[in-house]
PDB file of C-alpha atoms in Angstrom:
ATOM      1  CA  MET Q   1      -0.088   0.098   0.115  1.00 62.00           C
ATOM      2  CA  THR Q   2       1.864   3.207  -0.533  1.00 72.00           C
ATOM      3  CA  PRO Q   3       1.842   5.681   1.899  1.00 79.00           C
ATOM      4  CA  ARG Q   4      -0.486   8.866   2.142  1.00 79.00           C
ATOM      5  CA  THR Q   5       1.528  12.098   1.873  1.00 87.00           C
ATOM      6  CA  LYS Q   6       1.459  15.110   3.859  1.00 79.00           C
ATOM      7  CA  GLU Q   7      -0.749  16.450   1.861  1.00 82.00           C
ATOM      8  CA  GLN Q   8      -3.449  13.736   2.272  1.00 78.00           C
ATOM      9  CA  ASN Q   9      -2.587  13.567   6.129  1.00 80.00           C
ATOM     10  CA  GLU Q  10      -3.600  17.062   6.937  1.00 85.00           C
ATOM     11  CA  GLU Q  11      -6.669  16.781   4.708  1.00 88.00           C
ATOM     12  CA  ILE Q  12      -7.888  13.909   6.762  1.00 85.00           C
ATOM     13  CA  ARG Q  13      -6.820  15.383   9.905  1.00 88.00           C
ATOM     14  CA  LEU Q  14      -8.695  18.512   9.157  1.00 92.00           C
ATOM     15  CA  ARG Q  15     -12.150  16.588   7.912  1.00 91.00           C
ATOM     16  CA  ARG Q  16     -12.029  14.395  11.260  1.00 93.00           C
ATOM     17  CA  ILE Q  17     -11.905  17.727  13.672  1.00 94.00           C
ATOM     18  CA  ARG Q  18     -14.933  19.146  10.881  1.00 94.00           C
ATOM     19  CA  GLU Q  19     -16.489  15.632  11.773  1.00 95.00           C
ATOM     20  CA  ILE Q  20     -16.066  16.511  15.534  1.00 96.00           C
ATOM     21  CA  LEU Q  21     -17.210  20.182  15.878  1.00 96.00           C
ATOM     22  CA  ARG Q  22     -20.092  19.123  13.605  1.00 96.00           C
ATOM     23  CA  ALA Q  23     -20.937  16.471  16.377  1.00 96.00           C
ATOM     24  CA  ALA Q  24     -20.349  18.706  19.281  1.00 97.00           C
ATOM     25  CA  ALA Q  25     -22.321  21.128  18.229  1.00 97.00           C
ATOM     26  CA  GLU Q  26     -25.674  18.594  17.699  1.00 96.00           C
ATOM     27  CA  VAL Q  27     -24.761  17.526  21.396  1.00 96.00           C
ATOM     28  CA  TYR Q  28     -24.490  20.522  22.661  1.00 97.00           C
ATOM     29  CA  LEU Q  29     -27.746  21.673  21.929  1.00 95.00           C
ATOM     30  CA  ASP Q  30     -28.658  18.427  23.278  1.00 94.00           C
ATOM     31  CA  LYS Q  31     -27.107  18.020  26.765  1.00 94.00           C
ATOM     32  CA  GLY Q  32     -25.118  21.772  27.089  1.00 93.00           C
ATOM     33  CA  ILE Q  33     -22.218  21.708  29.222  1.00 90.00           C
ATOM     34  CA  VAL Q  34     -22.359  18.700  30.570  1.00 93.00           C
ATOM     35  CA  LEU Q  35     -21.681  16.794  26.988  1.00 93.00           C
ATOM     36  CA  GLU Q  36     -18.846  14.155  27.412  1.00 93.00           C
ATOM     37  CA  ILE Q  37     -16.463  13.099  24.924  1.00 94.00           C
ATOM     38  CA  ARG Q  38     -17.607   9.925  24.339  1.00 94.00           C
ATOM     39  CA  ASP Q  39     -20.945  11.529  23.507  1.00 95.00           C
ATOM     40  CA  VAL Q  40     -19.533  13.404  20.404  1.00 96.00           C
ATOM     41  CA  ALA Q  41     -17.348  10.586  19.747  1.00 95.00           C
ATOM     42  CA  ALA Q  42     -20.843   8.869  19.482  1.00 95.00           C
ATOM     43  CA  ALA Q  43     -22.487  11.338  17.324  1.00 95.00           C
ATOM     44  CA  ALA Q  44     -19.655  11.846  14.790  1.00 94.00           C
ATOM     45  CA  GLY Q  45     -19.085   8.019  14.443  1.00 93.00           C
ATOM     46  CA  LEU Q  46     -15.747   7.953  15.370  1.00 92.00           C
ATOM     47  CA  GLY Q  47     -13.443   6.450  18.347  1.00 91.00           C
ATOM     48  CA  TYR Q  48     -13.333   7.692  21.561  1.00 90.00           C
ATOM     49  CA  GLY Q  49      -9.448   7.846  21.239  1.00 92.00           C
ATOM     50  CA  THR Q  50      -9.860   9.450  17.906  1.00 92.00           C
ATOM     51  CA  VAL Q  51     -11.442  12.060  19.502  1.00 93.00           C
ATOM     52  CA  TYR Q  52      -9.101  12.540  22.172  1.00 92.00           C
ATOM     53  CA  HIS Q  53      -6.204  12.350  19.722  1.00 93.00           C
ATOM     54  CA  TYR Q  54      -7.460  15.880  18.353  1.00 94.00           C
ATOM     55  CA  TYR Q  55      -8.655  17.276  22.067  1.00 94.00           C
ATOM     56  CA  ASN Q  56      -7.519  17.094  25.333  1.00 91.00           C
ATOM     57  CA  ASN Q  57     -11.065  17.586  27.011  1.00 93.00           C
ATOM     58  CA  LYS Q  58     -14.510  19.017  26.389  1.00 93.00           C
ATOM     59  CA  ASN Q  59     -13.267  22.618  27.419  1.00 94.00           C
ATOM     60  CA  ASP Q  60     -10.778  22.437  24.883  1.00 95.00           C
ATOM     61  CA  LEU Q  61     -13.546  20.765  22.103  1.00 96.00           C
ATOM     62  CA  VAL Q  62     -16.197  23.087  22.973  1.00 96.00           C
ATOM     63  CA  SER Q  63     -13.914  26.247  22.781  1.00 96.00           C
ATOM     64  CA  ASP Q  64     -12.698  25.099  19.504  1.00 96.00           C
ATOM     65  CA  MET Q  65     -16.172  25.040  18.030  1.00 97.00           C
ATOM     66  CA  LEU Q  66     -18.096  28.709  19.782  1.00 97.00           C
ATOM     67  CA  TYR Q  67     -14.279  30.117  18.272  1.00 96.00           C
ATOM     68  CA  GLN Q  68     -14.460  28.696  14.698  1.00 95.00           C
ATOM     69  CA  GLY Q  69     -18.297  29.584  14.885  1.00 95.00           C
ATOM     70  CA  LEU Q  70     -17.446  33.314  15.527  1.00 95.00           C
ATOM     71  CA  GLU Q  71     -14.731  33.367  12.686  1.00 93.00           C
ATOM     72  CA  ARG Q  72     -17.237  32.004  10.243  1.00 93.00           C
ATOM     73  CA  ALA Q  73     -19.436  35.158  11.797  1.00 92.00           C
ATOM     74  CA  GLU Q  74     -16.996  37.778  10.270  1.00 88.00           C
ATOM     75  CA  ALA Q  75     -17.198  36.729   7.450  1.00 87.00           C
ATOM     76  CA  LEU Q  76     -21.705  37.375   7.401  1.00 87.00           C
ATOM     77  CA  TRP Q  77     -21.806  40.851   6.935  1.00 83.00           C
ATOM     78  CA  ALA Q  78     -19.308  41.226   3.986  1.00 75.00           C
ATOM     79  CA  GLY Q  79     -21.037  42.718   1.050  1.00 57.00           C
ATOM     80  CA  GLU Q  80     -24.171  42.182   3.254  1.00 54.00           C
ATOM     81  CA  LEU Q  81     -26.287  45.263   1.820  1.00 41.00           C
ATOM     82  CA  SER Q  82     -24.623  48.619   0.130  1.00 36.00           C
ATOM     83  CA  PRO Q  83     -24.058  51.478   2.286  1.00 37.00           C
ATOM     84  CA  ALA Q  84     -26.854  53.328   3.597  1.00 35.00           C
ATOM     85  CA  GLY Q  85     -27.759  55.537   0.773  1.00 34.00           C
ATOM     86  CA  GLY Q  86     -30.970  57.914   1.960  1.00 33.00           C
ATOM     87  CA  ALA Q  87     -29.305  59.078   5.137  1.00 34.00           C
ATOM     88  CA  GLY Q  88     -28.304  62.161   3.628  1.00 35.00           C
ATOM     89  CA  SER Q  89     -30.664  62.146   0.493  1.00 34.00           C
ATOM     90  CA  GLY Q  90     -33.381  64.557   2.341  1.00 38.00           C
ATOM     91  CA  ASN Q  91     -31.134  67.273   1.834  1.00 38.00           C
ATOM     92  CA  GLU Q  92     -30.630  67.125  -1.723  1.00 35.00           C
ATOM     93  CA  LYS Q  93     -33.595  68.520  -2.138  1.00 36.00           C
ATOM     94  CA  THR Q  94     -34.425  71.900  -2.560  1.00 34.00           C
ATOM     95  CA  ALA Q  95     -36.939  74.038  -0.242  1.00 37.00           C
ATOM     96  CA  SER Q  96     -39.453  74.594  -3.119  1.00 41.00           C
ATOM     97  CA  ALA Q  97     -40.185  70.898  -2.881  1.00 40.00           C
ATOM     98  CA  GLY Q  98     -42.154  71.562   0.075  1.00 46.00           C
ATOM     99  CA  GLU Q  99     -42.519  70.275   3.766  1.00 46.00           C
ATOM    100  CA  ASP Q 100     -44.536  67.015   2.260  1.00 46.00           C
ATOM    101  CA  ARG Q 101     -41.887  65.895  -0.225  1.00 43.00           C
ATOM    102  CA  ASN Q 102     -39.099  66.581   2.592  1.00 49.00           C
ATOM    103  CA  SER Q 103     -41.588  64.266   4.888  1.00 45.00           C
ATOM    104  CA  TYR Q 104     -41.927  61.535   2.380  1.00 39.00           C
ATOM    105  CA  SER Q 105     -37.935  61.507   2.128  1.00 46.00           C
ATOM    106  CA  LYS Q 106     -37.315  61.111   5.559  1.00 45.00           C
ATOM    107  CA  GLU Q 107     -39.805  58.575   6.297  1.00 45.00           C
ATOM    108  CA  ARG Q 108     -38.529  56.905   2.847  1.00 47.00           C
ATOM    109  CA  ASP Q 109     -35.063  56.996   4.486  1.00 47.00           C
ATOM    110  CA  SER Q 110     -36.068  55.485   7.799  1.00 48.00           C
ATOM    111  CA  LEU Q 111     -37.953  52.440   6.257  1.00 51.00           C
ATOM    112  CA  HIS Q 112     -34.842  52.025   4.082  1.00 61.00           C
ATOM    113  CA  VAL Q 113     -32.514  52.072   7.486  1.00 63.00           C
ATOM    114  CA  ARG Q 114     -34.725  49.746   9.102  1.00 73.00           C
ATOM    115  CA  GLU Q 115     -35.103  47.625   6.538  1.00 79.00           C
ATOM    116  CA  ARG Q 116     -31.244  47.026   6.885  1.00 77.00           C
ATOM    117  CA  LEU Q 117     -31.273  45.964   9.901  1.00 81.00           C
ATOM    118  CA  ARG Q 118     -34.225  43.504   9.129  1.00 85.00           C
ATOM    119  CA  GLU Q 119     -31.529  42.404   6.560  1.00 85.00           C
ATOM    120  CA  ALA Q 120     -29.049  41.716   9.279  1.00 85.00           C
ATOM    121  CA  CYS Q 121     -31.732  40.074  11.481  1.00 89.00           C
ATOM    122  CA  ALA Q 122     -32.041  37.801   8.343  1.00 90.00           C
ATOM    123  CA  VAL Q 123     -28.512  37.443   7.962  1.00 90.00           C
ATOM    124  CA  LEU Q 124     -27.723  35.568  11.065  1.00 92.00           C
ATOM    125  CA  LEU Q 125     -30.873  33.738  10.926  1.00 94.00           C
ATOM    126  CA  ARG Q 126     -29.839  32.128   8.043  1.00 93.00           C
ATOM    127  CA  ALA Q 127     -26.231  31.554   9.373  1.00 94.00           C
ATOM    128  CA  TRP Q 128     -27.871  29.914  12.197  1.00 95.00           C
ATOM    129  CA  GLU Q 129     -30.126  27.379  10.337  1.00 94.00           C
ATOM    130  CA  ARG Q 130     -27.063  26.078   8.219  1.00 93.00           C
ATOM    131  CA  ASP Q 131     -24.352  26.282  10.894  1.00 95.00           C
ATOM    132  CA  ARG Q 132     -25.385  25.392  14.390  1.00 96.00           C
ATOM    133  CA  ALA Q 133     -21.643  25.921  16.147  1.00 96.00           C
ATOM    134  CA  LEU Q 134     -22.102  29.689  14.752  1.00 97.00           C
ATOM    135  CA  PHE Q 135     -25.511  30.332  16.429  1.00 97.00           C
ATOM    136  CA  LEU Q 136     -24.294  28.514  19.486  1.00 97.00           C
ATOM    137  CA  ALA Q 137     -21.346  30.848  19.466  1.00 97.00           C
ATOM    138  CA  CYS Q 138     -24.381  33.773  19.144  1.00 97.00           C
ATOM    139  CA  TYR Q 139     -26.319  32.358  21.299  1.00 97.00           C
ATOM    140  CA  LEU Q 140     -24.243  31.682  25.031  1.00 97.00           C
ATOM    141  CA  GLY Q 141     -22.084  35.361  23.637  1.00 97.00           C
ATOM    142  CA  THR Q 142     -25.139  36.763  24.806  1.00 96.00           C
ATOM    143  CA  ASP Q 143     -24.505  35.675  28.075  1.00 95.00           C
ATOM    144  CA  GLN Q 144     -20.318  36.239  27.814  1.00 95.00           C
ATOM    145  CA  TYR Q 145     -20.058  32.722  28.038  1.00 97.00           C
ATOM    146  CA  ARG Q 146     -20.855  32.507  31.234  1.00 95.00           C
ATOM    147  CA  MET Q 147     -22.152  28.750  31.204  1.00 91.00           C
ATOM    148  CA  LEU Q 148     -17.916  28.090  30.136  1.00 94.00           C
ATOM    149  CA  GLN Q 149     -14.631  28.525  32.409  1.00 93.00           C
ATOM    150  CA  PRO Q 150     -13.920  31.990  32.602  1.00 95.00           C
ATOM    151  CA  GLU Q 151     -10.730  31.320  30.715  1.00 94.00           C
ATOM    152  CA  THR Q 152     -12.659  30.416  27.835  1.00 95.00           C
ATOM    153  CA  ALA Q 153     -15.133  33.091  27.904  1.00 96.00           C
ATOM    154  CA  ALA Q 154     -12.119  35.905  28.504  1.00 96.00           C
ATOM    155  CA  LEU Q 155     -11.250  34.626  24.915  1.00 95.00           C
ATOM    156  CA  LEU Q 156     -14.747  34.739  22.978  1.00 97.00           C
ATOM    157  CA  SER Q 157     -15.961  37.534  24.155  1.00 97.00           C
ATOM    158  CA  PRO Q 158     -14.180  40.031  22.661  1.00 97.00           C
ATOM    159  CA  VAL Q 159     -14.124  38.167  19.575  1.00 97.00           C
ATOM    160  CA  TYR Q 160     -18.343  37.770  19.526  1.00 97.00           C
ATOM    161  CA  ARG Q 161     -18.747  41.441  20.054  1.00 96.00           C
ATOM    162  CA  SER Q 162     -15.989  42.230  17.697  1.00 95.00           C
ATOM    163  CA  ASN Q 163     -17.875  39.759  14.745  1.00 95.00           C
ATOM    164  CA  VAL Q 164     -21.273  39.794  15.427  1.00 95.00           C
ATOM    165  CA  LEU Q 165     -22.245  42.228  18.150  1.00 95.00           C
ATOM    166  CA  LEU Q 166     -20.598  45.363  16.362  1.00 93.00           C
ATOM    167  CA  PRO Q 167     -22.258  44.737  13.222  1.00 92.00           C
ATOM    168  CA  VAL Q 168     -25.491  44.624  14.505  1.00 91.00           C
ATOM    169  CA  ALA Q 169     -24.968  47.761  16.730  1.00 91.00           C
ATOM    170  CA  SER Q 170     -23.898  49.748  13.787  1.00 88.00           C
ATOM    171  CA  ARG Q 171     -26.788  49.223  11.944  1.00 84.00           C
ATOM    172  CA  VAL Q 172     -29.134  50.089  15.230  1.00 84.00           C
ATOM    173  CA  LYS Q 173     -26.890  52.952  15.590  1.00 83.00           C
ATOM    174  CA  THR Q 174     -27.861  54.561  12.139  1.00 79.00           C
ATOM    175  CA  ILE Q 175     -31.412  54.062  13.001  1.00 75.00           C
ATOM    176  CA  LEU Q 176     -30.676  55.939  16.062  1.00 74.00           C
ATOM    177  CA  VAL Q 177     -28.701  58.946  14.157  1.00 72.00           C
ATOM    178  CA  GLN Q 178     -31.527  59.461  11.837  1.00 66.00           C
ATOM    179  CA  GLU Q 179     -34.262  59.759  14.508  1.00 62.00           C
ATOM    180  CA  ALA Q 180     -32.553  61.359  17.210  1.00 57.00           C
ATOM    181  CA  SER Q 181     -29.923  63.682  15.592  1.00 53.00           C
ATOM    182  CA  HIS Q 182     -29.566  65.921  18.871  1.00 51.00           C
ATOM    183  CA  SER Q 183     -28.002  63.336  20.979  1.00 54.00           C
ATOM    184  CA  SER Q 184     -23.833  62.969  21.053  1.00 61.00           C
ATOM    185  CA  ASN Q 185     -21.986  60.462  18.927  1.00 68.00           C
ATOM    186  CA  ALA Q 186     -20.943  58.405  21.857  1.00 66.00           C
ATOM    187  CA  ARG Q 187     -24.451  58.355  23.335  1.00 71.00           C
ATOM    188  CA  GLN Q 188     -25.813  57.228  19.938  1.00 76.00           C
ATOM    189  CA  GLY Q 189     -23.246  54.522  20.286  1.00 80.00           C
ATOM    190  CA  ALA Q 190     -23.780  53.229  23.758  1.00 86.00           C
ATOM    191  CA  GLU Q 191     -27.390  53.367  23.281  1.00 86.00           C
ATOM    192  CA  ALA Q 192     -26.950  51.021  19.638  1.00 87.00           C
ATOM    193  CA  GLU Q 193     -24.994  48.651  21.318  1.00 90.00           C
ATOM    194  CA  ARG Q 194     -27.405  47.994  24.486  1.00 90.00           C
ATOM    195  CA  GLN Q 195     -30.239  47.821  21.991  1.00 88.00           C
ATOM    196  CA  ALA Q 196     -28.259  45.402  19.679  1.00 91.00           C
ATOM    197  CA  GLU Q 197     -27.834  43.373  22.960  1.00 92.00           C
ATOM    198  CA  TRP Q 198     -31.062  43.104  23.783  1.00 90.00           C
ATOM    199  CA  LEU Q 199     -32.135  41.849  20.081  1.00 90.00           C
ATOM    200  CA  LEU Q 200     -29.664  39.147  19.920  1.00 92.00           C
ATOM    201  CA  ALA Q 201     -30.595  38.130  23.327  1.00 93.00           C
ATOM    202  CA  ALA Q 202     -34.281  38.146  21.753  1.00 90.00           C
ATOM    203  CA  LEU Q 203     -33.495  36.246  18.718  1.00 92.00           C
ATOM    204  CA  ALA Q 204     -31.120  33.434  19.722  1.00 94.00           C
ATOM    205  CA  ALA Q 205     -33.249  32.979  22.542  1.00 93.00           C
ATOM    206  CA  CYS Q 206     -36.471  32.362  20.282  1.00 93.00           C
ATOM    207  CA  ALA Q 207     -34.304  30.556  17.801  1.00 95.00           C
ATOM    208  CA  LEU Q 208     -33.295  28.095  19.804  1.00 95.00           C
ATOM    209  CA  PRO Q 209     -36.195  25.787  19.697  1.00 95.00           C
ATOM    210  CA  SER Q 210     -36.625  26.017  16.340  1.00 95.00           C
ATOM    211  CA  VAL Q 211     -32.875  25.447  15.804  1.00 95.00           C
ATOM    212  CA  ARG Q 212     -33.136  22.136  17.904  1.00 94.00           C
ATOM    213  CA  ARG Q 213     -36.061  20.728  16.001  1.00 93.00           C
ATOM    214  CA  GLY Q 214     -34.559  21.799  12.060  1.00 93.00           C
ATOM    215  CA  THR Q 215     -37.462  23.926  11.207  1.00 94.00           C
ATOM    216  CA  LEU Q 216     -35.625  27.620  11.577  1.00 94.00           C
ATOM    217  CA  LYS Q 217     -35.898  27.909   7.705  1.00 92.00           C
ATOM    218  CA  GLY Q 218     -39.482  27.564   7.647  1.00 92.00           C
ATOM    219  CA  GLU Q 219     -40.096  29.879  11.261  1.00 93.00           C
ATOM    220  CA  MET Q 220     -37.440  32.911  10.182  1.00 91.00           C
ATOM    221  CA  GLU Q 221     -39.922  35.536   9.333  1.00 90.00           C
ATOM    222  CA  GLY Q 222     -41.918  34.993  12.101  1.00 90.00           C
ATOM    223  CA  LEU Q 223     -39.266  35.372  14.199  1.00 89.00           C
ATOM    224  CA  ILE Q 224     -38.062  38.799  12.335  1.00 86.00           C
ATOM    225  CA  ARG Q 225     -41.944  39.707  12.927  1.00 82.00           C
ATOM    226  CA  PHE Q 226     -41.020  39.175  16.753  1.00 78.00           C
ATOM    227  CA  ALA Q 227     -38.074  41.559  16.560  1.00 73.00           C
ATOM    228  CA  ALA Q 228     -40.094  43.848  15.126  1.00 65.00           C
ATOM    229  CA  GLY Q 229     -42.946  43.525  17.420  1.00 64.00           C
ATOM    230  CA  ARG Q 230     -40.473  44.128  20.227  1.00 59.00           C
ATOM    231  CA  GLY Q 231     -39.786  47.741  18.627  1.00 56.00           C
ATOM    232  CA  PHE Q 232     -36.181  46.932  17.726  1.00 58.00           C
ATOM    233  CA  VAL Q 233     -36.891  46.247  13.870  1.00 60.00           C
TER     234      VAL Q 233
END
């Protein structure tokens, strides 16, 4: 038998890790932090020792699963939507257009930026539907990973903030800028981040049963309407 090449061995290693992490996400959704390596091995169809070959303990396994999920979250927002083009369009109208026209322009702009926030929610939900590790990274991130060991939480929390929370907060801030232009930029930024935290926590908590059932795809619009009903979107 011809020995495997270095490239083939690396391909096998990466495939095994993907299988293990995918299984870990499934098991975590079912059992939470009480999952054991043996559970993940069984779900992946691998030997107990095979999983231990890659991960020394379940904390390392869960940490890697969540970290890789957050890394994939970083790519969600690239080219998601064009910049809000309506923010300044009202100023381009002449004064002779009248107050009614200006009012219509402001309403249209407000709808435009709110639609961008709705789309951000849809982007997250679509990602959660196809990537359970990414969902768990977001779901646990809304509680600052308190269920995990402190050193793991300290590693993951800033990545969650930069890759998930701040992109959503930037869309919330666009709305706040339009609706409360008298507020300071710093105040709007703090308020936007706080509202983004509420939005993400609400979406993730409501999506959890659907993710577990595998029915999120068919229930996305209802979840977005829920967010709208809460006044976020």
